[in-house]
PDB file of C-alpha atoms in Angstrom:
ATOM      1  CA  UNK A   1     178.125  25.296-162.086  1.00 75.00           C
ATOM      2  CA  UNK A   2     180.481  22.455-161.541  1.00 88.00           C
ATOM      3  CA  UNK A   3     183.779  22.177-163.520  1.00 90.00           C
ATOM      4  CA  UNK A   4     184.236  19.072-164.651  1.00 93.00           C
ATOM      5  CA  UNK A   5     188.524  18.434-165.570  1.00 93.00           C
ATOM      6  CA  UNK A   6     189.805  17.880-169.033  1.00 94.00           C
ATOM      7  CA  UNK A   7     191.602  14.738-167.234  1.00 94.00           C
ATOM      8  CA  UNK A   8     188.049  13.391-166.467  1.00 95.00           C
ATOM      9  CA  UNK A   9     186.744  13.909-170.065  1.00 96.00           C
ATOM     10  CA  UNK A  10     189.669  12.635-171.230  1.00 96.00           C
ATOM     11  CA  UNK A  11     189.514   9.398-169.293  1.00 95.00           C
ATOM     12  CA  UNK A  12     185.662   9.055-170.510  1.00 96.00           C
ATOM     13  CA  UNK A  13     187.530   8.635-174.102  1.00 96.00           C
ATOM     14  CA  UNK A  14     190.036   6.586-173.693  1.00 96.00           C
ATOM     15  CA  UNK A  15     187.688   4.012-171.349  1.00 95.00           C
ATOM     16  CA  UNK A  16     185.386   4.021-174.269  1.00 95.00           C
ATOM     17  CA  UNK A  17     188.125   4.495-177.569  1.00 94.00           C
ATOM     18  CA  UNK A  18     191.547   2.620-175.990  1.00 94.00           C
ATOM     19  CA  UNK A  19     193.538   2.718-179.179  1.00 94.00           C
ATOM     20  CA  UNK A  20     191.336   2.894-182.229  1.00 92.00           C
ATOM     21  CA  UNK A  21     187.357   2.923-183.782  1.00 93.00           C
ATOM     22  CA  UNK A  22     187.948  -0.532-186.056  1.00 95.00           C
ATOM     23  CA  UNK A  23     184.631  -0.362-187.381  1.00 95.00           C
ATOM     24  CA  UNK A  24     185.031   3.291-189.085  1.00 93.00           C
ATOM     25  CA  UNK A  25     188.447   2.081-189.844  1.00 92.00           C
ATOM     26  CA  UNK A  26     187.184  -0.900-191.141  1.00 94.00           C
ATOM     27  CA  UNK A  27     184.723   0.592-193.211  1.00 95.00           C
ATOM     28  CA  UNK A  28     187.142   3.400-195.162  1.00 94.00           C
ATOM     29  CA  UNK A  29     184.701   6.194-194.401  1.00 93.00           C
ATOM     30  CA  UNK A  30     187.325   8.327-192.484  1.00 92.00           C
ATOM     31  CA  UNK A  31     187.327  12.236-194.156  1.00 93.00           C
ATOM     32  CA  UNK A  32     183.801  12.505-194.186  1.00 96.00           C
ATOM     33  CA  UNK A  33     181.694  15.279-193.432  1.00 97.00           C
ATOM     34  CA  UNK A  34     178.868  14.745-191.175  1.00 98.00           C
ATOM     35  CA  UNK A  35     176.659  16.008-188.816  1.00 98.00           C
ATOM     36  CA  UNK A  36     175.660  14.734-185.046  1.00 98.00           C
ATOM     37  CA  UNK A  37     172.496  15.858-182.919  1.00 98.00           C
ATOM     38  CA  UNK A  38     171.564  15.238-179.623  1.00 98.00           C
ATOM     39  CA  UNK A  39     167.259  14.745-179.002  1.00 98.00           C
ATOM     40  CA  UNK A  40     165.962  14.077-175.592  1.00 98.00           C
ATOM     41  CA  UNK A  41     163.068  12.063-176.159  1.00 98.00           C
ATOM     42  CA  UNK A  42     160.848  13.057-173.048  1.00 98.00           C
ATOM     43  CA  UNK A  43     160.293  16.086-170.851  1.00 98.00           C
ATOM     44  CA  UNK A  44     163.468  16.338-168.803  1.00 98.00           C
ATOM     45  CA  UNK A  45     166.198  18.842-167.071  1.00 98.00           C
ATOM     46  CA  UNK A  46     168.975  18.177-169.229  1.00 98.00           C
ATOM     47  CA  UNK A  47     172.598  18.261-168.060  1.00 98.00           C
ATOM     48  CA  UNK A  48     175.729  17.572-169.323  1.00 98.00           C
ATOM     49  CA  UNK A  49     175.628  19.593-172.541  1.00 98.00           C
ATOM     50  CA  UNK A  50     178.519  21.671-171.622  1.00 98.00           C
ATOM     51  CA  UNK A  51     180.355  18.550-171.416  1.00 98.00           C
ATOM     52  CA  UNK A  52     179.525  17.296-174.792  1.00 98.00           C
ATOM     53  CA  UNK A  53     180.421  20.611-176.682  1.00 98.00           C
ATOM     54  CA  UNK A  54     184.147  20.136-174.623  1.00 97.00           C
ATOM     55  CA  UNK A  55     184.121  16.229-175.867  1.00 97.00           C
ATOM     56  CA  UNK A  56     183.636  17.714-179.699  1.00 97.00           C
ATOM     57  CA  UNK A  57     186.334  20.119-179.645  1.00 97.00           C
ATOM     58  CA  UNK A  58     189.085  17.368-177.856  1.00 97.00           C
ATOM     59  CA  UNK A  59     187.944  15.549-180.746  1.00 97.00           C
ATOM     60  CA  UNK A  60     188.179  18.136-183.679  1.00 96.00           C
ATOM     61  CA  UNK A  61     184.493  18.406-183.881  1.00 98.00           C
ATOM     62  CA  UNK A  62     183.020  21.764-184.380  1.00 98.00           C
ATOM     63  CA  UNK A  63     179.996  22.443-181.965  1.00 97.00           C
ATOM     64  CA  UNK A  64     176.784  24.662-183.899  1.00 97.00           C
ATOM     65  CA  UNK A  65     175.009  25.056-181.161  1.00 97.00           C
ATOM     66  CA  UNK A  66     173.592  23.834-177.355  1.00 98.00           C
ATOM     67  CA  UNK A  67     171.355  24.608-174.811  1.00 98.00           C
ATOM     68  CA  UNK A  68     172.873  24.603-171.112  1.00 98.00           C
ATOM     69  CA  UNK A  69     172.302  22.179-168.233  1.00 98.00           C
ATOM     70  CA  UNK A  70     169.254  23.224-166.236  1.00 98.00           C
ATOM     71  CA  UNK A  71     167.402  23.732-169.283  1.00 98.00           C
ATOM     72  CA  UNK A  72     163.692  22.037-169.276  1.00 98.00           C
ATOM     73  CA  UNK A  73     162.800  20.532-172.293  1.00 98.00           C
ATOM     74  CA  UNK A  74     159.869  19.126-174.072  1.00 98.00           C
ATOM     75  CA  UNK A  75     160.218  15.828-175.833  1.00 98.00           C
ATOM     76  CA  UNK A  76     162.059  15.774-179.283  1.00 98.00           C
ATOM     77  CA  UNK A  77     164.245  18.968-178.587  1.00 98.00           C
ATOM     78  CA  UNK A  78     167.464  19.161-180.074  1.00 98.00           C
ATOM     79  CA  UNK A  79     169.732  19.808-177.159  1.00 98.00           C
ATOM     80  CA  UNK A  80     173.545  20.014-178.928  1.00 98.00           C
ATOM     81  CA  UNK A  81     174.313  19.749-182.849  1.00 98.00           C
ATOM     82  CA  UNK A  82     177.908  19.661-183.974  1.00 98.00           C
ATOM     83  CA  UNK A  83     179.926  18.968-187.509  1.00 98.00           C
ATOM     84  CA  UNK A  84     183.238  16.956-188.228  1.00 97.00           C
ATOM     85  CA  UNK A  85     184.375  13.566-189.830  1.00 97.00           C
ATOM     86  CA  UNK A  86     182.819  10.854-189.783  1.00 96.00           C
ATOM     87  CA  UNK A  87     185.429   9.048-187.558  1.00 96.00           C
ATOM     88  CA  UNK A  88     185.456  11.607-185.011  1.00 97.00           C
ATOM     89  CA  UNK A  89     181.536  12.229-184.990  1.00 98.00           C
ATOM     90  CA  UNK A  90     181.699   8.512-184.185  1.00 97.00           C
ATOM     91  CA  UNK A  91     183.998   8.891-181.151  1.00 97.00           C
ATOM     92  CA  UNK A  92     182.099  11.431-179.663  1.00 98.00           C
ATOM     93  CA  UNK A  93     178.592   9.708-179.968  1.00 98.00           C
ATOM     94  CA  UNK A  94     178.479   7.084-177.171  1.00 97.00           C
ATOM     95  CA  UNK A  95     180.543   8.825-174.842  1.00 97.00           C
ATOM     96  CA  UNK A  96     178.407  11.973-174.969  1.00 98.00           C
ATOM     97  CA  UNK A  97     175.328  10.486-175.184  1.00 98.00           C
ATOM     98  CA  UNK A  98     176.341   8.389-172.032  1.00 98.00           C
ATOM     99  CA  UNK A  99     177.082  11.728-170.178  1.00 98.00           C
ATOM    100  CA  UNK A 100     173.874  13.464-171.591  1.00 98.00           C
ATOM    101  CA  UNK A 101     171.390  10.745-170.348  1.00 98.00           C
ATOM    102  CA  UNK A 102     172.407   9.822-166.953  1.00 98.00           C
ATOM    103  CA  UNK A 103     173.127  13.111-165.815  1.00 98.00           C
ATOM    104  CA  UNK A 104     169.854  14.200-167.407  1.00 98.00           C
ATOM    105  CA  UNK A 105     167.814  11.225-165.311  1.00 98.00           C
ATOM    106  CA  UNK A 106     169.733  12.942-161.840  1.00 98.00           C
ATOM    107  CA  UNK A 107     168.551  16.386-162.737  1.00 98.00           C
ATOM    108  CA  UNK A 108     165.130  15.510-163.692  1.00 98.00           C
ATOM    109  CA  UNK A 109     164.679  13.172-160.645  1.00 98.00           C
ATOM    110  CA  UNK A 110     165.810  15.953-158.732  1.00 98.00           C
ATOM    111  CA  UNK A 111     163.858  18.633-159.871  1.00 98.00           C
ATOM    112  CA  UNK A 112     160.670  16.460-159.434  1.00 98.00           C
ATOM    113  CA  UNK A 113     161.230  15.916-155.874  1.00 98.00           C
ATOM    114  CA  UNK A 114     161.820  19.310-155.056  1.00 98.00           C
ATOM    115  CA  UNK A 115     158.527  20.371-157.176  1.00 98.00           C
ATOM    116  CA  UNK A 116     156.523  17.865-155.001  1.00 98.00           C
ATOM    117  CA  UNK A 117     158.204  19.244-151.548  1.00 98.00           C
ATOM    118  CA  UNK A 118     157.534  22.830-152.539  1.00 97.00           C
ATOM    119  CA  UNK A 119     154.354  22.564-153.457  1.00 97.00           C
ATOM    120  CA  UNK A 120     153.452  22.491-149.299  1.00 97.00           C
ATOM    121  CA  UNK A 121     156.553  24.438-148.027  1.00 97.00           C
ATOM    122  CA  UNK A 122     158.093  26.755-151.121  1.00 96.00           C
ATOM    123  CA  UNK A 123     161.545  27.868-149.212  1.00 96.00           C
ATOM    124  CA  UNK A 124     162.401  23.998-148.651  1.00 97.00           C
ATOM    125  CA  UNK A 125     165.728  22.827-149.586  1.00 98.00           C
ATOM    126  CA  UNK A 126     166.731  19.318-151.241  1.00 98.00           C
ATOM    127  CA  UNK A 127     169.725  18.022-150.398  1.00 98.00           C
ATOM    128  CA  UNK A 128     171.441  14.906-151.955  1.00 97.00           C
ATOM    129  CA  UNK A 129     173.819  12.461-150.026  1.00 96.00           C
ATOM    130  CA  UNK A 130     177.118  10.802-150.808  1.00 94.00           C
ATOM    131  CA  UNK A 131     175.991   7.880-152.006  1.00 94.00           C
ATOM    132  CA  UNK A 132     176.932   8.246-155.603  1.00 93.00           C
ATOM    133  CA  UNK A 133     178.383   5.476-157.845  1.00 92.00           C
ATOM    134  CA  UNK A 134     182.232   5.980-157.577  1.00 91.00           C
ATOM    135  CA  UNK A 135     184.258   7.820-160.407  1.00 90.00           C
ATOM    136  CA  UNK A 136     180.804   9.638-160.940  1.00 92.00           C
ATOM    137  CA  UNK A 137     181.044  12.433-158.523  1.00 94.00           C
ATOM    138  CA  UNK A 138     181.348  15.379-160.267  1.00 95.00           C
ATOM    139  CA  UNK A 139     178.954  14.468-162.661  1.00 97.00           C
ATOM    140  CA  UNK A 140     176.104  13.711-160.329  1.00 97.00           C
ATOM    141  CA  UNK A 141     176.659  16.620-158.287  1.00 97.00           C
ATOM    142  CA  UNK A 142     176.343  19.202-161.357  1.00 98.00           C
ATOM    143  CA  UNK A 143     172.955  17.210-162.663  1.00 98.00           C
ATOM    144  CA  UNK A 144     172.144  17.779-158.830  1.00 98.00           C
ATOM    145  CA  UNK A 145     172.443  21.341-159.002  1.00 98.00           C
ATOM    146  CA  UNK A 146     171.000  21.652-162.733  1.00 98.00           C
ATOM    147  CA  UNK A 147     167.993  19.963-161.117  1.00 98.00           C
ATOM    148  CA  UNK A 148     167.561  22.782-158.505  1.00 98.00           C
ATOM    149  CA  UNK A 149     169.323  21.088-155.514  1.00 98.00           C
ATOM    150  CA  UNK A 150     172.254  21.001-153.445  1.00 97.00           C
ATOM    151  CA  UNK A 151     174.720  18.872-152.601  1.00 95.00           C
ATOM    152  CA  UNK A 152     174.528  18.000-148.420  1.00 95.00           C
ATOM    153  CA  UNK A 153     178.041  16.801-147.746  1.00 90.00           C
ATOM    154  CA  UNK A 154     181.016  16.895-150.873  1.00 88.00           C
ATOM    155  CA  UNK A 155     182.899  15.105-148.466  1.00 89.00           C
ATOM    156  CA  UNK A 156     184.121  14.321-145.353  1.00 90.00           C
ATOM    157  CA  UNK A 157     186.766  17.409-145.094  1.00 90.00           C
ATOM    158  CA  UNK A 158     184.068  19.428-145.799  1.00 88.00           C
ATOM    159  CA  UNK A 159     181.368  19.713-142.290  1.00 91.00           C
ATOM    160  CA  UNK A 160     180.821  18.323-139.218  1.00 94.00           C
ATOM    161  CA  UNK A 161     177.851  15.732-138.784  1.00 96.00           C
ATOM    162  CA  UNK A 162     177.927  13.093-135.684  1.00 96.00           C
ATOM    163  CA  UNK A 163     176.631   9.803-136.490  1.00 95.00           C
ATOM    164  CA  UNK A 164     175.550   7.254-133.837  1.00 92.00           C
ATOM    165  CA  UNK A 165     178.502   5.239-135.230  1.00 95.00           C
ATOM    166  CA  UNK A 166     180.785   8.119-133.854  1.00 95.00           C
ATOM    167  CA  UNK A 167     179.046   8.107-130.429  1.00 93.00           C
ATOM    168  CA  UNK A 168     180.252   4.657-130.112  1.00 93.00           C
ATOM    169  CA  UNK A 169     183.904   5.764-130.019  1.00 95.00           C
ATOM    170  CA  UNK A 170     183.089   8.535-127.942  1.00 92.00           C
ATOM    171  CA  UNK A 171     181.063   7.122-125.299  1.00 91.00           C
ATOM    172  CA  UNK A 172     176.854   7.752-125.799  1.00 91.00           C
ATOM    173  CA  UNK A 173     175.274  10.679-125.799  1.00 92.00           C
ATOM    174  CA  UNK A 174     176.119  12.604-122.767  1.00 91.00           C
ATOM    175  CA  UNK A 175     179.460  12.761-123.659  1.00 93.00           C
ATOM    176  CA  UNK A 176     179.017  14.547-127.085  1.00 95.00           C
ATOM    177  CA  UNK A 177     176.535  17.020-125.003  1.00 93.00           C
ATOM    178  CA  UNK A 178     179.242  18.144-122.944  1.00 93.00           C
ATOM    179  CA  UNK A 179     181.852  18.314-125.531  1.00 94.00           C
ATOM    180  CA  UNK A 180     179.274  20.451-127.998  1.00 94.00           C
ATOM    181  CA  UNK A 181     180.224  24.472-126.612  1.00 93.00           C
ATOM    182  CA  UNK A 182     184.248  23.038-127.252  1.00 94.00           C
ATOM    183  CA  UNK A 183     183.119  21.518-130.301  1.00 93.00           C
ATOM    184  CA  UNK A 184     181.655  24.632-131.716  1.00 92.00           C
ATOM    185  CA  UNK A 185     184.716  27.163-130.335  1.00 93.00           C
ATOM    186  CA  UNK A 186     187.030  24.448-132.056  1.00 94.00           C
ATOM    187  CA  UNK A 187     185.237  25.134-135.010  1.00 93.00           C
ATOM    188  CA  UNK A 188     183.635  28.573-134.873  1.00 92.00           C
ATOM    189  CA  UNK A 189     182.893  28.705-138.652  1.00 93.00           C
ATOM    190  CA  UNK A 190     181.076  25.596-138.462  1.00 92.00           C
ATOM    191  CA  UNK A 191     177.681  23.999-138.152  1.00 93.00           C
ATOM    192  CA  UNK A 192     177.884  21.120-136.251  1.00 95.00           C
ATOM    193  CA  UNK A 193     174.898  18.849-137.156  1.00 97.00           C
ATOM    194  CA  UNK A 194     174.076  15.269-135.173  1.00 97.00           C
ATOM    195  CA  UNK A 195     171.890  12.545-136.981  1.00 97.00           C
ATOM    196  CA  UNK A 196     169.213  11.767-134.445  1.00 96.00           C
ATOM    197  CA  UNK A 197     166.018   8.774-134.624  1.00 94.00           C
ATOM    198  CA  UNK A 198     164.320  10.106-131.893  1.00 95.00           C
ATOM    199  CA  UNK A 199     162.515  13.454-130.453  1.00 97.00           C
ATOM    200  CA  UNK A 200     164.432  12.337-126.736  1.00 95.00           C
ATOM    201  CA  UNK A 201     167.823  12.863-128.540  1.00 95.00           C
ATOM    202  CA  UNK A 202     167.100  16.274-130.603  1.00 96.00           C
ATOM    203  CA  UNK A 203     165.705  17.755-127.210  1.00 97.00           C
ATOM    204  CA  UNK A 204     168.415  16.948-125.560  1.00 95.00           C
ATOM    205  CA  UNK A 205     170.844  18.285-127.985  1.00 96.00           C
ATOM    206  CA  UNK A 206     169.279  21.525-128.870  1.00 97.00           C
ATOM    207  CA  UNK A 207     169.076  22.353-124.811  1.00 96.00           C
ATOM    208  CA  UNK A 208     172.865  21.659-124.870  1.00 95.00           C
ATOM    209  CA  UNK A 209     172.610  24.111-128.070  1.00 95.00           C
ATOM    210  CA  UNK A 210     173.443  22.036-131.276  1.00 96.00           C
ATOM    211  CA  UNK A 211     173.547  24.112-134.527  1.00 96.00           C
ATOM    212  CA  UNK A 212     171.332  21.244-136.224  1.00 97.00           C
ATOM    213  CA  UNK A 213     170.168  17.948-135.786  1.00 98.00           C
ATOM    214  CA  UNK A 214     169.277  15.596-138.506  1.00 98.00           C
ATOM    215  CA  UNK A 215     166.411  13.258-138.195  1.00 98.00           C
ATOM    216  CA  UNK A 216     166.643   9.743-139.605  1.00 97.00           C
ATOM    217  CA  UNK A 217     163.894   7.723-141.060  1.00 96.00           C
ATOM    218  CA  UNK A 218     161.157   9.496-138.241  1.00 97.00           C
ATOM    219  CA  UNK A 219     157.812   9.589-139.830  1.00 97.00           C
ATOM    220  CA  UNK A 220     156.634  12.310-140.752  1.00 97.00           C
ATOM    221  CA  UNK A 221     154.022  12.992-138.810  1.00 97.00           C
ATOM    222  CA  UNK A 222     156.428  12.270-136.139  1.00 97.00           C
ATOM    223  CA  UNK A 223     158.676  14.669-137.027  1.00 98.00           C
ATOM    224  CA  UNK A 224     155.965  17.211-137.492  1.00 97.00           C
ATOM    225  CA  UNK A 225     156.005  17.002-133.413  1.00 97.00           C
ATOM    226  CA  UNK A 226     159.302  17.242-132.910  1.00 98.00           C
ATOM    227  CA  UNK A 227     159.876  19.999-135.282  1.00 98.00           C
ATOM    228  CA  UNK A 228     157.432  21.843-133.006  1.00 97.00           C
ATOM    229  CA  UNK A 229     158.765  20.949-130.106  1.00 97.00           C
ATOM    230  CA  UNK A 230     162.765  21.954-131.161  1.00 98.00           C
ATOM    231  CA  UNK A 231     161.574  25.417-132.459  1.00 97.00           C
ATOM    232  CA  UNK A 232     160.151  26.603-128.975  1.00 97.00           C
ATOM    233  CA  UNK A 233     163.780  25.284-127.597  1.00 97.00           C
ATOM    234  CA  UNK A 234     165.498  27.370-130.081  1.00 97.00           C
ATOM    235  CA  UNK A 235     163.917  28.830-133.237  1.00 96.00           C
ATOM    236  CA  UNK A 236     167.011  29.157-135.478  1.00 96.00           C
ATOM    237  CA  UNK A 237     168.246  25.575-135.066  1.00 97.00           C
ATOM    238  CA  UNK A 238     168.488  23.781-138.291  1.00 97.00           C
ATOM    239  CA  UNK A 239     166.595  20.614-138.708  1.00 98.00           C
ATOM    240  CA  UNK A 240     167.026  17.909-141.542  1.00 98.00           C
ATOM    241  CA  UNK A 241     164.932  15.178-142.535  1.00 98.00           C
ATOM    242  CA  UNK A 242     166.586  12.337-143.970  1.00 97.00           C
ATOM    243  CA  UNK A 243     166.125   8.349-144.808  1.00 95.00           C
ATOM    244  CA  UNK A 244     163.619   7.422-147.302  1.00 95.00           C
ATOM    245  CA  UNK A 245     163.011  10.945-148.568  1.00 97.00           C
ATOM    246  CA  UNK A 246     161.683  10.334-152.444  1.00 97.00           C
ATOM    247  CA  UNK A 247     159.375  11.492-154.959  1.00 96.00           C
ATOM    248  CA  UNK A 248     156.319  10.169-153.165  1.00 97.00           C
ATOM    249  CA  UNK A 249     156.633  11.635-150.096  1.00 97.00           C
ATOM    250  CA  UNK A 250     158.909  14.920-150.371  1.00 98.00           C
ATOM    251  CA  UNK A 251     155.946  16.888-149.851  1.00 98.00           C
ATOM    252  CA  UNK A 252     154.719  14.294-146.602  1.00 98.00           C
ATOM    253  CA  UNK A 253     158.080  15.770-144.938  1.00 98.00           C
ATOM    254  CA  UNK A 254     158.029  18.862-146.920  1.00 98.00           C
ATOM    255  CA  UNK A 255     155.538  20.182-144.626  1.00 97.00           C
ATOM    256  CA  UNK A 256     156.877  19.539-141.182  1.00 97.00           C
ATOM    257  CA  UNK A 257     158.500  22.151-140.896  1.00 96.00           C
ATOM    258  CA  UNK A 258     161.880  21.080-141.659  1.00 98.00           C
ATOM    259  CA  UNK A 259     164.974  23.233-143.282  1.00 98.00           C
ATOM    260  CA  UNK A 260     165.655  20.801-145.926  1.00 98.00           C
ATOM    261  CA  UNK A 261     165.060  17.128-147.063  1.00 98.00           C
ATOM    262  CA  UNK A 262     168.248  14.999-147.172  1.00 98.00           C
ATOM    263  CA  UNK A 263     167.927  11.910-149.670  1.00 98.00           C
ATOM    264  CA  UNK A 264     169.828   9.700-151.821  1.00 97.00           C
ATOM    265  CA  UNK A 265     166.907   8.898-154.719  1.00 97.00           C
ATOM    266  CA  UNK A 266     167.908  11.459-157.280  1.00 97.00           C
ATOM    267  CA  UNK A 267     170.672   9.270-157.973  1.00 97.00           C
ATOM    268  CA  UNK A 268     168.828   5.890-158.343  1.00 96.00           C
ATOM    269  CA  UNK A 269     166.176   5.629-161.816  1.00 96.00           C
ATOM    270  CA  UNK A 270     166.676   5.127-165.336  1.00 96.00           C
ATOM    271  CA  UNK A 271     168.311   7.822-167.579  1.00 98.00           C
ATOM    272  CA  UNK A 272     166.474  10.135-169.956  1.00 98.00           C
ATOM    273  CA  UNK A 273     166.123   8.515-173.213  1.00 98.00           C
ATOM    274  CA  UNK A 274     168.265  10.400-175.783  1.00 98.00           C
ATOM    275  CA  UNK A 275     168.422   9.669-179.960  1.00 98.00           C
ATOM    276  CA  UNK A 276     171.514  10.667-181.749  1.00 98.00           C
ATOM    277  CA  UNK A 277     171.355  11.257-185.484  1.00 98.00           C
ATOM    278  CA  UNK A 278     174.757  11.245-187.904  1.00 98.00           C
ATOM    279  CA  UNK A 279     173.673  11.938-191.129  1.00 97.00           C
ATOM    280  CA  UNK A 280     176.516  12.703-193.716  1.00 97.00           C
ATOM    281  CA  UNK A 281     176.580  16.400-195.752  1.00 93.00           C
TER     282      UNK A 281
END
């Protein structure tokens, strides 16, 4: 899936344990042996467990067992058990549970939206945006893909897609149609993908033959017509449909026609409630 770096990890200790634990200090119950579990409360796609078994071993806890990220569960399941002392079972507690329930809340979100869009229009991809918290990154994007989606842009090195905000520098619209066939020889092994808010624009674009255009908060039964409309131009063009795109409507755009839904809500919702148990043995 995603590999998450034993810097990162290591940074999610320190942030939460800077020098020491003073109330297991405090207390004088370092040595002893305990036990730690991990329930998700609700029906969820966890995430993140991998993460937690790597958290107990940097902290000399010994992992008995997990399930993986992408896993649906029913409420009360045990998702990761592990032994050590006391003090360390402590250290490895908030941190983990942290990880476990926020990542949990972006897979789960996700993997309800997509249900809802392929309910209409089973091929549809879901596609989630940029707009992540920063520091979180690589988190969010492996609950994304534990959830059944994809990631639509890791960055900007990564593809080519035209914003109005670009066209502004460049000088409207019929400049960037006669730049697109030196665009796409400059950059044969790339898509290049314009964000459109009208049917005037995507016609235009897909005449001048645009890999993709992406459609910005259109309605959908808007874009239903313009989908139409682009796929007697050219058939293999790739259209998105983004701005809005949740839970509640997925399957509205879902069946337009579209490629895939673009959409920024997996991110945004509360976590999945998790219980943690140390119990001494």
């Amino acid at each position: 899936m995603v590999y998450i770096s034993d810097y990162t990890l290591e940074q999610f200790i320190k942030e939460d344990i800077p020098y020491i634990d003073l109330t297991t200090l405090t207390l004088d119950i370092a040595g002893q042996k305990g036990r730690i579990t991990f329930e998700c409360r609700e029906d969820a796609v966890i995430c993140g467990t991998e993460e937690v078994i790597r958290l107990c071993q940097k902290l000399n806890v010994n992992p008995i067992n997990y399930l993986p990220s992408g896993t649906r569960v029913a409420p009360h399941t045990i998702v990761a058990e592990a032994e050590g002392n006391a003090e360390n079972l402590h250290m490895v507690w908030k941190v983990a549970q942290n990880i476990l329930e926020y990542t949990s809340g972006i897979a789960t979100r996700t993997a309800s939206i997509l249900a809802q869009a392929r309910k209409v229009n089973p091929s549809i991809a879901l596609v989630t945006t940029r707009k992540v918290f920063p520091g979180t990154k690589e988190l969010a994007i492996k609950a994304v893909i534990a959830g059944g989606g994809l990631p639509h842009r890791l960055g900007l090195s990564e593809s080519i897609l035209i914003f109005e905000q670009h066209l502004n520098f460049l000088g409207g619209w019929d400049k960037l149609v006669r730049k697109i066939d030196s665009l796409k020889a400059q950059n044969c092994e790339k898509k290049i993908i314009v964000e459109v808010t009208n049917t005037d624009e995507a016609i235009k674009l897909t005449q001048a033959g645009i890999d993709g255009v992406q459609f910005d908060k259109m309605p959908w039964k808007e874009l239903q017509a313009a989908v139409r409309e682009l796929r007697n131009i050219n058939p293999n063009i790739l259209i998105l449909a983004a701005g809005g795109i949740n839970e509640a409507n997925a399957a509205d755009y879902a069946q337009t026609g579209v490629n895939a839904l673009v959409t920024s809500a997996a991110y945004f919702g509360k976590p999945v409630d998790y219980g943690v148990n140390i119990v001494r043995i």
